[in-house]
Amino acid sequence: MTEQEKKLRGRPKLFNNDQALEKALEVFWKRGYEGASMAELTAELGINKPSLYAAFGNKEELFRQALDKYVSGPAAFIGAVVKEPTARMVADRFLFDTVGFLANDQHPKGCMIVQGALSCGQGADIIKEQLIRYRQHYETLLSERFKQAQQAGDLSPELDPAALAKYLATLHQGMSVQAINGATREELTNMVNVALLNWPSK
């Protein structure tokens, strides 16, 4: 082995920011913001505290970046459902995609945003407020879509778009809790089928 090869072999592996965020996301998704200790985060990321601070600033910033990765990745389906051509199809896809998301064994159970907002204490008010804003953003997307459906004659003008959006969001949140408590895909699907019986016709 040449001297150059020895030097290359002896060098530490370059820190991969994206892989680190994936691992941080997994921890926060399982534990919530406050439940994720620095000891667990540094162990999962394979770095010490000074290195974590150097890469991400602090725990709060690490969580923010992990949350952005969650929203643009695993939870991106929520923003995509509004592209469906009818209000009923929006509701169907939103709820059935939620079932598929919550029943997926490839990631932690439940919705990171829902669980994070529920488990944050007073010491994490800023994080809790951010999670609430994310939820409100999704409700607004749905509400605006239902307003468009009314204008197109696809939804009764007597209905309240904001109330319909909150209805779907509440179902999503409830199913998230059920999934964490062990509800199966079949059980979640049955819940959606019952809920959709109450979806208004034109």
PDB file of C-alpha atoms in Angstrom:
ATOM      1  CA  MET A   1       0.000   0.000   0.000  1.00  0.00           C
ATOM      2  CA  THR A   2       1.384   3.392  -0.952  1.00  0.00           C
ATOM      3  CA  GLU A   3       1.639   6.317   1.450  1.00  0.00           C
ATOM      4  CA  GLN A   4      -1.157   8.104  -0.437  1.00  0.00           C
ATOM      5  CA  GLU A   5      -3.467   5.091  -0.097  1.00  0.00           C
ATOM      6  CA  LYS A   6      -2.757   4.918   3.627  1.00  0.00           C
ATOM      7  CA  LYS A   7      -3.720   8.574   3.992  1.00  0.00           C
ATOM      8  CA  LEU A   8      -6.960   8.112   2.072  1.00  0.00           C
ATOM      9  CA  ARG A   9      -7.898   5.018   4.052  1.00  0.00           C
ATOM     10  CA  GLY A  10      -7.149   6.772   7.320  1.00  0.00           C
ATOM     11  CA  ARG A  11      -9.367   9.741   6.595  1.00  0.00           C
ATOM     12  CA  PRO A  12     -12.783   9.834   8.333  1.00  0.00           C
ATOM     13  CA  LYS A  13     -15.827   9.425   6.145  1.00  0.00           C
ATOM     14  CA  LEU A  14     -17.304  12.695   4.960  1.00  0.00           C
ATOM     15  CA  PHE A  15     -20.376  13.777   6.930  1.00  0.00           C
ATOM     16  CA  ASN A  16     -23.505  13.263   4.833  1.00  0.00           C
ATOM     17  CA  ASN A  17     -26.031  15.920   5.808  1.00  0.00           C
ATOM     18  CA  ASP A  18     -28.930  14.260   4.007  1.00  0.00           C
ATOM     19  CA  GLN A  19     -28.341  10.866   5.602  1.00  0.00           C
ATOM     20  CA  ALA A  20     -28.021  12.515   9.002  1.00  0.00           C
ATOM     21  CA  LEU A  21     -31.375  14.245   8.516  1.00  0.00           C
ATOM     22  CA  GLU A  22     -32.973  10.923   7.564  1.00  0.00           C
ATOM     23  CA  LYS A  23     -31.762   9.445  10.855  1.00  0.00           C
ATOM     24  CA  ALA A  24     -32.823  12.506  12.828  1.00  0.00           C
ATOM     25  CA  LEU A  25     -36.249  12.367  11.186  1.00  0.00           C
ATOM     26  CA  GLU A  26     -36.627   8.762  12.299  1.00  0.00           C
ATOM     27  CA  VAL A  27     -35.802   9.662  15.904  1.00  0.00           C
ATOM     28  CA  PHE A  28     -38.087  12.706  16.046  1.00  0.00           C
ATOM     29  CA  TRP A  29     -40.888  10.779  14.352  1.00  0.00           C
ATOM     30  CA  LYS A  30     -40.697   8.063  16.997  1.00  0.00           C
ATOM     31  CA  ARG A  31     -40.029  10.221  20.057  1.00  0.00           C
ATOM     32  CA  GLY A  32     -41.377  13.668  19.292  1.00  0.00           C
ATOM     33  CA  TYR A  33     -39.315  16.818  19.789  1.00  0.00           C
ATOM     34  CA  GLU A  34     -39.002  16.665  23.557  1.00  0.00           C
ATOM     35  CA  GLY A  35     -38.808  12.876  23.723  1.00  0.00           C
ATOM     36  CA  ALA A  36     -35.769  12.798  21.426  1.00  0.00           C
ATOM     37  CA  SER A  37     -32.735  13.174  23.663  1.00  0.00           C
ATOM     38  CA  MET A  38     -29.433  14.588  22.489  1.00  0.00           C
ATOM     39  CA  ALA A  39     -27.802  11.306  23.520  1.00  0.00           C
ATOM     40  CA  GLU A  40     -30.082   9.334  21.188  1.00  0.00           C
ATOM     41  CA  LEU A  41     -29.716  11.837  18.355  1.00  0.00           C
ATOM     42  CA  THR A  42     -25.921  11.883  18.465  1.00  0.00           C
ATOM     43  CA  ALA A  43     -25.829   8.084  18.724  1.00  0.00           C
ATOM     44  CA  GLU A  44     -28.106   7.634  15.715  1.00  0.00           C
ATOM     45  CA  LEU A  45     -26.296  10.255  13.655  1.00  0.00           C
ATOM     46  CA  GLY A  46     -22.911   8.835  14.649  1.00  0.00           C
ATOM     47  CA  ILE A  47     -21.501  12.210  15.722  1.00  0.00           C
ATOM     48  CA  ASN A  48     -20.787  13.994  18.989  1.00  0.00           C
ATOM     49  CA  LYS A  49     -22.602  17.059  20.298  1.00  0.00           C
ATOM     50  CA  PRO A  50     -20.079  19.629  19.006  1.00  0.00           C
ATOM     51  CA  SER A  51     -20.306  18.102  15.532  1.00  0.00           C
ATOM     52  CA  LEU A  52     -24.104  18.143  15.652  1.00  0.00           C
ATOM     53  CA  TYR A  53     -24.109  21.803  16.689  1.00  0.00           C
ATOM     54  CA  ALA A  54     -21.600  22.631  13.974  1.00  0.00           C
ATOM     55  CA  ALA A  55     -23.723  20.922  11.311  1.00  0.00           C
ATOM     56  CA  PHE A  56     -27.209  22.027  12.390  1.00  0.00           C
ATOM     57  CA  GLY A  57     -26.894  24.798  14.963  1.00  0.00           C
ATOM     58  CA  ASN A  58     -28.960  23.225  17.730  1.00  0.00           C
ATOM     59  CA  LYS A  59     -31.660  20.634  18.406  1.00  0.00           C
ATOM     60  CA  GLU A  60     -34.453  23.007  17.385  1.00  0.00           C
ATOM     61  CA  GLU A  61     -32.877  23.700  13.997  1.00  0.00           C
ATOM     62  CA  LEU A  62     -32.216  19.993  13.481  1.00  0.00           C
ATOM     63  CA  PHE A  63     -35.889  19.328  14.145  1.00  0.00           C
ATOM     64  CA  ARG A  64     -36.959  22.067  11.731  1.00  0.00           C
ATOM     65  CA  GLN A  65     -34.845  20.589   8.959  1.00  0.00           C
ATOM     66  CA  ALA A  66     -36.073  17.077   9.711  1.00  0.00           C
ATOM     67  CA  LEU A  67     -39.645  18.377   9.633  1.00  0.00           C
ATOM     68  CA  ASP A  68     -39.084  19.990   6.233  1.00  0.00           C
ATOM     69  CA  LYS A  69     -37.760  16.651   5.001  1.00  0.00           C
ATOM     70  CA  TYR A  70     -40.864  14.918   6.371  1.00  0.00           C
ATOM     71  CA  VAL A  71     -43.257  17.375   4.721  1.00  0.00           C
ATOM     72  CA  SER A  72     -41.555  17.210   1.328  1.00  0.00           C
ATOM     73  CA  GLY A  73     -41.075  13.430   1.533  1.00  0.00           C
ATOM     74  CA  PRO A  74     -43.307  10.948   3.375  1.00  0.00           C
ATOM     75  CA  ALA A  75     -46.134  13.434   3.964  1.00  0.00           C
ATOM     76  CA  ALA A  76     -46.060  15.078   0.520  1.00  0.00           C
ATOM     77  CA  PHE A  77     -49.199  13.184  -0.508  1.00  0.00           C
ATOM     78  CA  ILE A  78     -51.315  15.516   1.629  1.00  0.00           C
ATOM     79  CA  GLY A  79     -50.555  18.485  -0.593  1.00  0.00           C
ATOM     80  CA  ALA A  80     -51.003  16.452  -3.785  1.00  0.00           C
ATOM     81  CA  VAL A  81     -54.588  15.333  -3.164  1.00  0.00           C
ATOM     82  CA  VAL A  82     -56.028  18.764  -3.988  1.00  0.00           C
ATOM     83  CA  LYS A  83     -55.239  18.111  -7.654  1.00  0.00           C
ATOM     84  CA  GLU A  84     -58.044  15.553  -7.897  1.00  0.00           C
ATOM     85  CA  PRO A  85     -60.856  16.692 -10.265  1.00  0.00           C
ATOM     86  CA  THR A  86     -63.767  16.569  -7.791  1.00  0.00           C
ATOM     87  CA  ALA A  87     -64.283  17.335  -4.108  1.00  0.00           C
ATOM     88  CA  ARG A  88     -65.339  13.739  -3.430  1.00  0.00           C
ATOM     89  CA  MET A  89     -62.209  12.414  -5.129  1.00  0.00           C
ATOM     90  CA  VAL A  90     -60.096  14.793  -3.045  1.00  0.00           C
ATOM     91  CA  ALA A  91     -61.670  13.394   0.120  1.00  0.00           C
ATOM     92  CA  ASP A  92     -61.317   9.786  -1.058  1.00  0.00           C
ATOM     93  CA  ARG A  93     -57.673  10.135  -1.992  1.00  0.00           C
ATOM     94  CA  PHE A  94     -56.822  12.110   1.143  1.00  0.00           C
ATOM     95  CA  LEU A  95     -58.276   9.483   3.459  1.00  0.00           C
ATOM     96  CA  PHE A  96     -57.194   6.354   1.601  1.00  0.00           C
ATOM     97  CA  ASP A  97     -53.690   7.730   1.057  1.00  0.00           C
ATOM     98  CA  THR A  98     -53.641   8.439   4.785  1.00  0.00           C
ATOM     99  CA  VAL A  99     -54.437   4.786   5.425  1.00  0.00           C
ATOM    100  CA  GLY A 100     -51.597   3.679   3.165  1.00  0.00           C
ATOM    101  CA  PHE A 101     -49.244   6.138   4.853  1.00  0.00           C
ATOM    102  CA  LEU A 102     -50.172   5.135   8.393  1.00  0.00           C
ATOM    103  CA  ALA A 103     -50.120   1.406   7.646  1.00  0.00           C
ATOM    104  CA  ASN A 104     -46.676   1.528   6.027  1.00  0.00           C
ATOM    105  CA  ASP A 105     -44.224  -0.550   8.052  1.00  0.00           C
ATOM    106  CA  GLN A 106     -41.222   1.145   6.421  1.00  0.00           C
ATOM    107  CA  HIS A 107     -41.428   4.144   8.759  1.00  0.00           C
ATOM    108  CA  PRO A 108     -42.637   4.947  12.296  1.00  0.00           C
ATOM    109  CA  LYS A 109     -46.366   4.822  13.019  1.00  0.00           C
ATOM    110  CA  GLY A 110     -48.539   7.888  13.110  1.00  0.00           C
ATOM    111  CA  CYS A 111     -48.130  11.392  11.727  1.00  0.00           C
ATOM    112  CA  MET A 112     -45.051  13.258  12.931  1.00  0.00           C
ATOM    113  CA  ILE A 113     -46.855  16.596  12.832  1.00  0.00           C
ATOM    114  CA  VAL A 114     -49.900  15.401  14.775  1.00  0.00           C
ATOM    115  CA  GLN A 115     -47.938  13.531  17.415  1.00  0.00           C
ATOM    116  CA  GLY A 116     -45.333  16.246  17.772  1.00  0.00           C
ATOM    117  CA  ALA A 117     -47.919  18.937  18.451  1.00  0.00           C
ATOM    118  CA  LEU A 118     -49.732  16.767  20.983  1.00  0.00           C
ATOM    119  CA  SER A 119     -46.614  15.813  22.936  1.00  0.00           C
ATOM    120  CA  CYS A 120     -44.884  19.214  23.122  1.00  0.00           C
ATOM    121  CA  GLY A 121     -44.845  20.795  26.557  1.00  0.00           C
ATOM    122  CA  GLN A 122     -44.479  24.443  27.559  1.00  0.00           C
ATOM    123  CA  GLY A 123     -40.729  24.299  27.045  1.00  0.00           C
ATOM    124  CA  ALA A 124     -41.199  23.723  23.331  1.00  0.00           C
ATOM    125  CA  ASP A 125     -43.850  26.308  22.507  1.00  0.00           C
ATOM    126  CA  ILE A 126     -42.029  27.496  19.375  1.00  0.00           C
ATOM    127  CA  ILE A 127     -41.903  23.968  17.980  1.00  0.00           C
ATOM    128  CA  LYS A 128     -45.539  23.346  18.890  1.00  0.00           C
ATOM    129  CA  GLU A 129     -46.620  26.542  17.141  1.00  0.00           C
ATOM    130  CA  GLN A 130     -44.696  25.549  14.021  1.00  0.00           C
ATOM    131  CA  LEU A 131     -46.374  22.140  13.944  1.00  0.00           C
ATOM    132  CA  ILE A 132     -49.774  23.757  14.381  1.00  0.00           C
ATOM    133  CA  ARG A 133     -49.028  26.089  11.455  1.00  0.00           C
ATOM    134  CA  TYR A 134     -48.203  23.077   9.273  1.00  0.00           C
ATOM    135  CA  ARG A 135     -51.555  21.493  10.157  1.00  0.00           C
ATOM    136  CA  GLN A 136     -53.368  24.749   9.490  1.00  0.00           C
ATOM    137  CA  HIS A 137     -51.604  25.022   6.128  1.00  0.00           C
ATOM    138  CA  TYR A 138     -52.969  21.649   5.026  1.00  0.00           C
ATOM    139  CA  GLU A 139     -56.453  22.578   6.205  1.00  0.00           C
ATOM    140  CA  THR A 140     -56.242  25.797   4.214  1.00  0.00           C
ATOM    141  CA  LEU A 141     -55.209  23.889   1.081  1.00  0.00           C
ATOM    142  CA  LEU A 142     -58.247  21.644   1.430  1.00  0.00           C
ATOM    143  CA  SER A 143     -60.576  24.527   2.254  1.00  0.00           C
ATOM    144  CA  GLU A 144     -59.455  26.505  -0.814  1.00  0.00           C
ATOM    145  CA  ARG A 145     -59.925  23.427  -2.984  1.00  0.00           C
ATOM    146  CA  PHE A 146     -63.477  22.986  -1.720  1.00  0.00           C
ATOM    147  CA  LYS A 147     -64.210  26.649  -2.446  1.00  0.00           C
ATOM    148  CA  GLN A 148     -63.127  26.001  -6.015  1.00  0.00           C
ATOM    149  CA  ALA A 149     -65.425  22.979  -6.101  1.00  0.00           C
ATOM    150  CA  GLN A 150     -68.326  25.203  -5.052  1.00  0.00           C
ATOM    151  CA  GLN A 151     -67.535  27.714  -7.764  1.00  0.00           C
ATOM    152  CA  ALA A 152     -67.450  24.890 -10.307  1.00  0.00           C
ATOM    153  CA  GLY A 153     -70.836  23.582  -9.141  1.00  0.00           C
ATOM    154  CA  ASP A 154     -69.233  20.393  -7.827  1.00  0.00           C
ATOM    155  CA  LEU A 155     -70.125  21.123  -4.201  1.00  0.00           C
ATOM    156  CA  SER A 156     -73.229  22.647  -2.664  1.00  0.00           C
ATOM    157  CA  PRO A 157     -72.882  26.392  -1.971  1.00  0.00           C
ATOM    158  CA  GLU A 158     -74.614  25.809   1.361  1.00  0.00           C
ATOM    159  CA  LEU A 159     -71.645  23.843   2.713  1.00  0.00           C
ATOM    160  CA  ASP A 160     -68.780  25.358   4.688  1.00  0.00           C
ATOM    161  CA  PRO A 161     -65.466  24.551   2.929  1.00  0.00           C
ATOM    162  CA  ALA A 162     -63.465  25.234   6.084  1.00  0.00           C
ATOM    163  CA  ALA A 163     -65.626  22.833   8.097  1.00  0.00           C
ATOM    164  CA  LEU A 164     -65.196  20.109   5.465  1.00  0.00           C
ATOM    165  CA  ALA A 165     -61.434  20.636   5.523  1.00  0.00           C
ATOM    166  CA  LYS A 166     -61.359  20.410   9.318  1.00  0.00           C
ATOM    167  CA  TYR A 167     -63.499  17.270   9.150  1.00  0.00           C
ATOM    168  CA  LEU A 168     -60.895  15.565   6.960  1.00  0.00           C
ATOM    169  CA  ALA A 169     -58.028  16.871   9.078  1.00  0.00           C
ATOM    170  CA  THR A 170     -59.707  15.571  12.226  1.00  0.00           C
ATOM    171  CA  LEU A 171     -60.132  12.134  10.646  1.00  0.00           C
ATOM    172  CA  HIS A 172     -56.462  12.172   9.652  1.00  0.00           C
ATOM    173  CA  GLN A 173     -55.418  13.068  13.198  1.00  0.00           C
ATOM    174  CA  GLY A 174     -57.677  10.449  14.749  1.00  0.00           C
ATOM    175  CA  MET A 175     -56.397   7.733  12.429  1.00  0.00           C
ATOM    176  CA  SER A 176     -52.841   8.720  13.307  1.00  0.00           C
ATOM    177  CA  VAL A 177     -53.538   8.090  16.986  1.00  0.00           C
ATOM    178  CA  GLN A 178     -55.309   4.828  16.145  1.00  0.00           C
ATOM    179  CA  ALA A 179     -52.342   3.664  14.053  1.00  0.00           C
ATOM    180  CA  ILE A 180     -49.935   4.337  16.919  1.00  0.00           C
ATOM    181  CA  ASN A 181     -52.210   2.307  19.154  1.00  0.00           C
ATOM    182  CA  GLY A 182     -52.006  -0.647  16.767  1.00  0.00           C
ATOM    183  CA  ALA A 183     -54.925  -0.227  14.348  1.00  0.00           C
ATOM    184  CA  THR A 184     -54.452  -2.372  11.241  1.00  0.00           C
ATOM    185  CA  ARG A 185     -54.773  -1.301   7.614  1.00  0.00           C
ATOM    186  CA  GLU A 186     -58.114  -3.095   7.443  1.00  0.00           C
ATOM    187  CA  GLU A 187     -59.412  -1.324  10.535  1.00  0.00           C
ATOM    188  CA  LEU A 188     -58.297   2.075   9.238  1.00  0.00           C
ATOM    189  CA  THR A 189     -59.893   1.362   5.854  1.00  0.00           C
ATOM    190  CA  ASN A 190     -63.165   0.444   7.536  1.00  0.00           C
ATOM    191  CA  MET A 191     -63.071   3.745   9.432  1.00  0.00           C
ATOM    192  CA  VAL A 192     -62.630   5.646   6.171  1.00  0.00           C
ATOM    193  CA  ASN A 193     -65.502   3.798   4.509  1.00  0.00           C
ATOM    194  CA  VAL A 194     -67.807   4.730   7.397  1.00  0.00           C
ATOM    195  CA  ALA A 195     -66.621   8.353   7.394  1.00  0.00           C
ATOM    196  CA  LEU A 196     -67.219   8.735   3.665  1.00  0.00           C
ATOM    197  CA  LEU A 197     -70.836   7.668   4.090  1.00  0.00           C
ATOM    198  CA  ASN A 198     -71.322  11.129   5.580  1.00  0.00           C
ATOM    199  CA  TRP A 199     -69.650  12.966   2.708  1.00  0.00           C
ATOM    200  CA  PRO A 200     -72.160  15.390   1.193  1.00  0.00           C
ATOM    201  CA  SER A 201     -73.470  14.911  -2.310  1.00  0.00           C
ATOM    202  CA  LYS A 202     -73.780  17.857  -4.673  1.00  0.00           C
TER     203      LYS A 202
END
